Amino acid sequence: MIRRSRRAFLRHALAGGLVVAGAAGPLQALAAGAGASPTHNPPFRIHLVLPGVEGKQEEAFRYYLLEHGVKAEFTVDSTGDDPGRLPAIVARLKADPPDLIYTTGTPTTLGIAGRYDDPDDGRFIRDIPIVFTTVADPVAAGILPSLDSGARNITGSGHLAPLQHQLSTILTYRPVRTIGVLYNPAEPNAVLTVQQLEPLANAQGIRLLKSAVPLDASGRPRPETVSGLIADLARKGAELLYIGPDTFVASRAGPAVTQAALDNRLPSFSAVEATMRLQPGALLGLVSSETDQGLAAGYKAEQILVQGRHPATLPSHPLARHSLLVNVPVASALGSYPPMEIITLADFVTR
Protein backbone atom coordinates (compact mmCIF):
# COMPACT_ATOMS: atom_id res chain seq x y z
CA MET A 1 0.00 0.00 0.00
CA ILE A 2 2.78 2.42 0.84
CA ARG A 3 4.62 1.76 -2.39
CA ARG A 4 1.46 2.11 -4.48
CA SER A 5 0.76 5.51 -2.93
CA ARG A 6 4.30 6.65 -3.73
CA ARG A 7 3.85 5.67 -7.36
CA ALA A 8 0.50 7.42 -7.49
CA PHE A 9 2.11 10.51 -6.00
CA LEU A 10 4.85 10.48 -8.64
CA ARG A 11 2.28 10.08 -11.43
CA HIS A 12 0.27 12.95 -9.97
CA ALA A 13 3.36 15.19 -9.87
CA LEU A 14 4.20 14.35 -13.46
CA ALA A 15 0.66 14.86 -14.70
CA GLY A 16 0.56 18.25 -13.00
CA GLY A 17 3.55 19.50 -14.94
CA LEU A 18 6.04 19.25 -12.11
CA VAL A 19 8.04 16.73 -14.11
CA VAL A 20 7.77 16.82 -17.88
CA ALA A 21 10.50 14.84 -19.56
CA GLY A 22 11.39 15.77 -23.10
CA ALA A 23 8.69 18.41 -23.66
CA ALA A 24 9.42 21.91 -24.87
CA GLY A 25 8.66 24.42 -22.11
CA PRO A 26 7.53 28.04 -22.35
CA LEU A 27 11.08 29.32 -21.90
CA GLN A 28 12.18 27.49 -25.05
CA ALA A 29 9.34 29.17 -26.92
CA LEU A 30 10.43 32.56 -25.64
CA ALA A 31 14.01 31.91 -26.67
CA ALA A 32 12.84 31.08 -30.19
CA GLY A 33 12.05 34.75 -30.68
CA ALA A 34 8.47 35.31 -29.57
CA GLY A 35 8.00 38.87 -28.34
CA ALA A 36 11.57 39.90 -29.03
CA SER A 37 12.63 43.19 -27.48
CA PRO A 38 13.98 46.05 -29.60
CA THR A 39 17.73 46.37 -29.92
CA HIS A 40 19.30 48.90 -27.56
CA ASN A 41 22.35 51.02 -28.18
CA PRO A 42 24.84 51.45 -26.62
CA PRO A 43 25.14 47.84 -25.31
CA PHE A 44 24.37 46.97 -21.70
CA ARG A 45 27.30 45.92 -19.53
CA ILE A 46 26.69 42.59 -17.80
CA HIS A 47 29.14 41.09 -15.32
CA LEU A 48 29.00 37.32 -14.75
CA VAL A 49 30.32 35.99 -11.43
CA LEU A 50 30.76 32.22 -11.47
CA PRO A 51 32.26 29.56 -9.19
CA GLY A 52 34.00 27.93 -12.16
CA VAL A 53 33.91 28.06 -15.95
CA GLU A 54 30.88 28.99 -18.04
CA GLY A 55 28.37 26.21 -18.61
CA LYS A 56 25.01 25.55 -20.21
CA GLN A 57 23.28 28.12 -18.01
CA GLU A 58 25.53 30.91 -19.21
CA GLU A 59 25.27 29.78 -22.83
CA ALA A 60 21.47 29.89 -22.61
CA PHE A 61 21.57 33.26 -20.80
CA ARG A 62 23.64 34.83 -23.58
CA TYR A 63 21.49 33.14 -26.25
CA TYR A 64 18.26 34.52 -24.80
CA LEU A 65 19.53 38.10 -24.82
CA LEU A 66 20.94 37.75 -28.33
CA GLU A 67 17.68 36.30 -29.70
CA HIS A 68 15.70 39.12 -28.12
CA GLY A 69 17.84 41.87 -29.58
CA VAL A 70 19.37 42.92 -26.27
CA LYS A 71 22.88 44.10 -27.06
CA ALA A 72 25.27 43.37 -24.22
CA GLU A 73 28.95 43.33 -23.41
CA PHE A 74 29.91 40.55 -21.00
CA THR A 75 32.68 40.40 -18.42
CA VAL A 76 33.32 37.17 -16.55
CA ASP A 77 34.83 36.66 -13.09
CA SER A 78 35.41 33.18 -11.66
CA THR A 79 36.17 32.41 -8.04
CA GLY A 80 37.74 29.07 -8.94
CA ASP A 81 35.55 27.54 -6.20
CA ASP A 82 37.23 29.84 -3.68
CA PRO A 83 34.68 32.12 -1.95
CA GLY A 84 37.62 34.03 -0.48
CA ARG A 85 37.98 35.80 -3.84
CA LEU A 86 34.50 37.33 -3.67
CA PRO A 87 35.35 40.46 -1.62
CA ALA A 88 37.86 41.53 -4.28
CA ILE A 89 35.25 40.96 -7.00
CA VAL A 90 32.75 43.05 -5.03
CA ALA A 91 35.33 45.84 -4.78
CA ARG A 92 35.87 45.80 -8.56
CA LEU A 93 32.14 45.89 -9.22
CA LYS A 94 31.72 48.86 -6.89
CA ALA A 95 34.60 50.69 -8.57
CA ASP A 96 33.23 50.14 -12.08
CA PRO A 97 29.51 49.29 -11.80
CA PRO A 98 27.96 47.29 -14.66
CA ASP A 99 24.29 47.55 -15.64
CA LEU A 100 23.55 44.08 -14.27
CA ILE A 101 25.30 41.29 -12.36
CA TYR A 102 24.63 37.60 -13.06
CA THR A 103 25.59 35.05 -10.40
CA THR A 104 25.65 31.25 -10.34
CA GLY A 105 25.26 29.19 -7.18
CA THR A 106 24.32 29.93 -3.58
CA PRO A 107 27.83 30.66 -2.20
CA THR A 108 28.64 33.01 -5.08
CA THR A 109 25.30 34.81 -4.83
CA LEU A 110 25.62 35.24 -1.07
CA GLY A 111 29.17 36.55 -1.51
CA ILE A 112 27.99 39.21 -3.96
CA ALA A 113 24.56 40.17 -2.58
CA GLY A 114 24.77 39.05 1.06
CA ARG A 115 21.76 37.97 3.06
CA TYR A 116 18.68 40.17 2.95
CA ASP A 117 19.08 40.87 6.69
CA ASP A 118 22.81 41.63 6.60
CA PRO A 119 23.73 45.20 7.58
CA ASP A 120 24.48 47.54 4.70
CA ASP A 121 28.13 47.93 5.71
CA GLY A 122 29.69 48.01 2.24
CA ARG A 123 30.59 44.31 2.00
CA PHE A 124 27.92 43.53 -0.61
CA ILE A 125 26.29 44.94 -3.72
CA ARG A 126 23.03 46.69 -2.86
CA ASP A 127 22.59 49.20 -5.71
CA ILE A 128 23.16 47.17 -8.92
CA PRO A 129 20.53 44.72 -10.24
CA ILE A 130 21.49 41.07 -9.68
CA VAL A 131 20.00 37.99 -11.36
CA PHE A 132 20.93 34.62 -9.87
CA THR A 133 20.70 31.07 -11.14
CA THR A 134 21.39 27.60 -9.69
CA VAL A 135 20.29 28.57 -6.18
CA ALA A 136 18.51 25.69 -4.45
CA ASP A 137 16.43 27.66 -1.94
CA PRO A 138 16.90 31.45 -1.97
CA VAL A 139 14.65 31.96 1.06
CA ALA A 140 16.24 29.29 3.26
CA ALA A 141 19.68 30.59 2.25
CA GLY A 142 18.69 34.10 3.35
CA ILE A 143 19.12 35.65 -0.08
CA LEU A 144 15.45 36.68 -0.13
CA PRO A 145 12.86 37.04 2.64
CA SER A 146 10.13 35.90 0.23
CA LEU A 147 9.88 34.35 -3.23
CA ASP A 148 7.17 36.82 -4.21
CA SER A 149 9.19 39.95 -3.54
CA GLY A 150 12.64 40.30 -2.08
CA ALA A 151 12.30 44.07 -1.55
CA ARG A 152 15.88 44.34 -2.71
CA ASN A 153 18.09 44.49 -5.82
CA ILE A 154 18.10 40.76 -6.62
CA THR A 155 15.90 38.16 -8.32
CA GLY A 156 16.29 34.77 -9.94
CA SER A 157 14.83 31.27 -10.06
CA GLY A 158 15.29 28.32 -7.76
CA HIS A 159 16.14 25.11 -9.59
CA LEU A 160 15.63 22.29 -7.09
CA ALA A 161 12.71 19.88 -7.42
CA PRO A 162 10.81 19.60 -4.11
CA LEU A 163 12.62 17.21 -1.80
CA GLN A 164 9.47 15.17 -1.19
CA HIS A 165 9.18 14.56 -4.92
CA GLN A 166 12.84 13.59 -5.08
CA LEU A 167 12.25 10.98 -2.38
CA SER A 168 9.16 9.68 -4.17
CA THR A 169 11.21 9.27 -7.34
CA ILE A 170 13.92 7.35 -5.49
CA LEU A 171 11.38 5.03 -3.84
CA THR A 172 9.55 4.39 -7.08
CA TYR A 173 12.82 3.32 -8.71
CA ARG A 174 14.06 1.28 -5.79
CA PRO A 175 12.62 0.91 -2.27
CA VAL A 176 15.40 1.74 0.20
CA ARG A 177 15.62 2.14 3.95
CA THR A 178 19.04 3.78 4.24
CA ILE A 179 20.32 6.68 2.12
CA GLY A 180 23.85 8.03 2.31
CA VAL A 181 24.53 11.69 1.62
CA LEU A 182 27.91 13.31 1.06
CA TYR A 183 28.02 17.09 1.45
CA ASN A 184 30.32 20.08 1.75
CA PRO A 185 29.83 21.59 5.24
CA ALA A 186 31.20 24.93 4.02
CA GLU A 187 28.44 25.32 1.41
CA PRO A 188 25.22 26.80 2.87
CA ASN A 189 22.85 25.29 0.31
CA ALA A 190 24.36 21.83 0.81
CA VAL A 191 23.91 22.03 4.58
CA LEU A 192 20.35 23.35 4.23
CA THR A 193 19.39 20.55 1.86
CA VAL A 194 20.63 17.88 4.29
CA GLN A 195 18.79 19.57 7.17
CA GLN A 196 15.55 19.65 5.18
CA LEU A 197 15.94 16.15 3.72
CA GLU A 198 16.47 14.30 7.00
CA PRO A 199 13.00 14.80 8.57
CA LEU A 200 11.31 14.01 5.25
CA ALA A 201 13.32 10.80 4.96
CA ASN A 202 12.62 9.84 8.58
CA ALA A 203 8.90 10.32 8.01
CA GLN A 204 9.16 7.70 5.25
CA GLY A 205 10.99 5.30 7.56
CA ILE A 206 14.33 6.05 5.86
CA ARG A 207 17.56 6.49 7.81
CA LEU A 208 19.88 9.21 6.48
CA LEU A 209 23.61 8.55 6.84
CA LYS A 210 25.35 11.93 6.68
CA SER A 211 29.00 12.38 5.77
CA ALA A 212 30.60 15.83 5.70
CA VAL A 213 33.67 16.27 3.51
CA PRO A 214 36.65 17.35 5.65
CA LEU A 215 37.97 20.87 5.08
CA ASP A 216 41.57 21.94 4.67
CA ALA A 217 43.24 24.77 6.58
CA SER A 218 41.71 27.37 4.26
CA GLY A 219 38.20 26.00 4.74
CA ARG A 220 37.92 24.27 1.36
CA PRO A 221 36.73 20.65 0.97
CA ARG A 222 39.42 18.03 0.40
CA PRO A 223 38.76 16.11 -2.87
CA GLU A 224 41.13 13.27 -1.95
CA THR A 225 38.77 12.16 0.85
CA VAL A 226 35.73 11.55 -1.38
CA SER A 227 36.37 7.91 -2.34
CA GLY A 228 37.01 6.82 1.23
CA LEU A 229 33.93 8.61 2.54
CA ILE A 230 31.67 6.94 -0.01
CA ALA A 231 33.19 3.52 0.71
CA ASP A 232 32.49 4.16 4.39
CA LEU A 233 28.85 5.03 3.66
CA ALA A 234 28.50 1.76 1.73
CA ARG A 235 30.06 -0.21 4.62
CA LYS A 236 27.60 1.39 7.05
CA GLY A 237 24.66 0.13 5.01
CA ALA A 238 23.76 2.92 2.59
CA GLU A 239 21.60 1.50 -0.20
CA LEU A 240 21.76 4.65 -2.32
CA LEU A 241 23.91 7.78 -2.46
CA TYR A 242 22.08 11.12 -2.58
CA ILE A 243 23.91 13.88 -4.48
CA GLY A 244 22.33 17.22 -3.67
CA PRO A 245 22.70 20.76 -5.04
CA ASP A 246 26.25 20.96 -3.77
CA THR A 247 28.78 22.76 -5.98
CA PHE A 248 31.67 20.67 -4.70
CA VAL A 249 30.07 17.22 -4.53
CA ALA A 250 27.89 17.50 -7.65
CA SER A 251 30.28 19.42 -9.90
CA ARG A 252 33.91 19.86 -8.91
CA ALA A 253 34.22 16.37 -7.40
CA GLY A 254 31.36 14.91 -9.42
CA PRO A 255 33.41 12.41 -11.48
CA ALA A 256 35.18 11.10 -8.38
CA VAL A 257 31.88 10.88 -6.47
CA THR A 258 30.02 8.90 -9.13
CA GLN A 259 33.03 6.66 -9.83
CA ALA A 260 33.35 5.85 -6.12
CA ALA A 261 29.63 5.06 -6.00
CA LEU A 262 30.04 2.65 -8.92
CA ASP A 263 33.14 1.08 -7.36
CA ASN A 264 31.09 0.35 -4.23
CA ARG A 265 28.06 -0.91 -6.19
CA LEU A 266 26.07 2.00 -4.78
CA PRO A 267 23.27 3.47 -6.93
CA SER A 268 23.23 7.25 -6.85
CA PHE A 269 20.52 9.89 -7.21
CA SER A 270 21.28 13.45 -8.32
CA ALA A 271 19.27 16.62 -7.82
CA VAL A 272 21.26 18.46 -10.52
CA GLU A 273 21.56 17.79 -14.24
CA ALA A 274 25.35 18.12 -14.52
CA THR A 275 25.99 15.03 -12.39
CA MET A 276 23.73 12.95 -14.62
CA ARG A 277 25.77 13.92 -17.68
CA LEU A 278 29.15 13.04 -16.19
CA GLN A 279 30.99 9.94 -17.34
CA PRO A 280 30.44 8.02 -15.13
CA GLY A 281 27.31 9.73 -13.84
CA ALA A 282 24.58 9.23 -11.31
CA LEU A 283 22.05 6.47 -11.93
CA LEU A 284 18.91 8.55 -11.49
CA GLY A 285 17.97 12.21 -11.28
CA LEU A 286 15.01 14.55 -10.95
CA VAL A 287 16.50 17.75 -12.29
CA SER A 288 15.90 21.19 -13.66
CA SER A 289 17.43 21.76 -17.08
CA GLU A 290 20.51 23.98 -16.97
CA THR A 291 19.34 25.48 -20.26
CA ASP A 292 15.99 26.44 -18.73
CA GLN A 293 17.79 28.01 -15.79
CA GLY A 294 19.85 30.20 -18.12
CA LEU A 295 16.84 31.17 -20.23
CA ALA A 296 14.91 32.15 -17.11
CA ALA A 297 17.80 34.37 -16.02
CA GLY A 298 17.93 35.91 -19.50
CA TYR A 299 14.22 36.72 -19.38
CA LYS A 300 14.61 38.45 -16.02
CA ALA A 301 17.67 40.36 -17.22
CA GLU A 302 15.67 41.58 -20.22
CA GLN A 303 12.83 42.70 -17.95
CA ILE A 304 15.27 44.70 -15.83
CA LEU A 305 17.44 46.19 -18.57
CA VAL A 306 14.90 46.77 -21.35
CA GLN A 307 11.56 47.03 -19.59
CA GLY A 308 12.91 48.95 -16.60
CA ARG A 309 11.53 46.51 -14.02
CA HIS A 310 12.98 46.60 -10.52
CA PRO A 311 14.30 43.17 -9.41
CA ALA A 312 11.98 43.27 -6.38
CA THR A 313 8.97 43.20 -8.72
CA LEU A 314 10.08 39.93 -10.35
CA PRO A 315 9.16 36.86 -8.27
CA SER A 316 11.81 34.20 -7.67
CA HIS A 317 9.70 31.05 -7.73
CA PRO A 318 11.43 27.76 -8.64
CA LEU A 319 11.20 26.53 -12.20
CA ALA A 320 8.06 24.42 -12.59
CA ARG A 321 9.50 22.01 -15.13
CA HIS A 322 11.74 19.13 -14.08
CA SER A 323 12.97 16.08 -15.95
CA LEU A 324 13.32 12.51 -14.79
CA LEU A 325 16.64 11.12 -16.07
CA VAL A 326 18.06 7.59 -16.02
CA ASN A 327 21.67 6.86 -16.94
CA VAL A 328 21.53 3.65 -19.01
CA PRO A 329 25.26 2.70 -18.82
CA VAL A 330 25.21 3.11 -15.04
CA ALA A 331 22.00 1.05 -14.72
CA SER A 332 23.64 -1.68 -16.81
CA ALA A 333 26.87 -1.61 -14.79
CA LEU A 334 24.96 -1.93 -11.53
CA GLY A 335 22.32 -4.34 -12.82
CA SER A 336 19.75 -1.90 -11.44
CA TYR A 337 17.21 -1.41 -14.20
CA PRO A 338 14.26 0.98 -13.88
CA PRO A 339 10.74 -0.32 -13.24
CA MET A 340 8.02 0.30 -15.80
CA GLU A 341 6.70 3.29 -13.82
CA ILE A 342 10.04 5.01 -14.43
CA ILE A 343 10.55 3.79 -18.01
CA THR A 344 7.29 5.34 -19.19
CA LEU A 345 8.23 8.76 -17.79
CA ALA A 346 11.99 9.11 -18.05
CA ASP A 347 14.50 10.54 -20.47
CA PHE A 348 17.56 8.32 -20.85
CA VAL A 349 21.21 9.29 -20.70
CA THR A 350 23.06 6.89 -23.01
CA ARG A 351 26.66 8.03 -22.87
JSON list of C-alpha atoms in Angstrom, two decimals, residues 59 176 194 292 347:
[
{"chain": "A", "resi": 59, "resn": "GLU", "atom": "CA", "xyz": [25.27, 29.78, -22.83]},
{"chain": "A", "resi": 176, "resn": "VAL", "atom": "CA", "xyz": [15.40, 1.74, 0.20]},
{"chain": "A", "resi": 194, "resn": "VAL", "atom": "CA", "xyz": [20.63, 17.88, 4.29]},
{"chain": "A", "resi": 292, "resn": "ASP", "atom": "CA", "xyz": [15.99, 26.44, -18.73]},
{"chain": "A", "resi": 347, "resn": "ASP", "atom": "CA", "xyz": [14.50, 10.54, -20.47]}
]
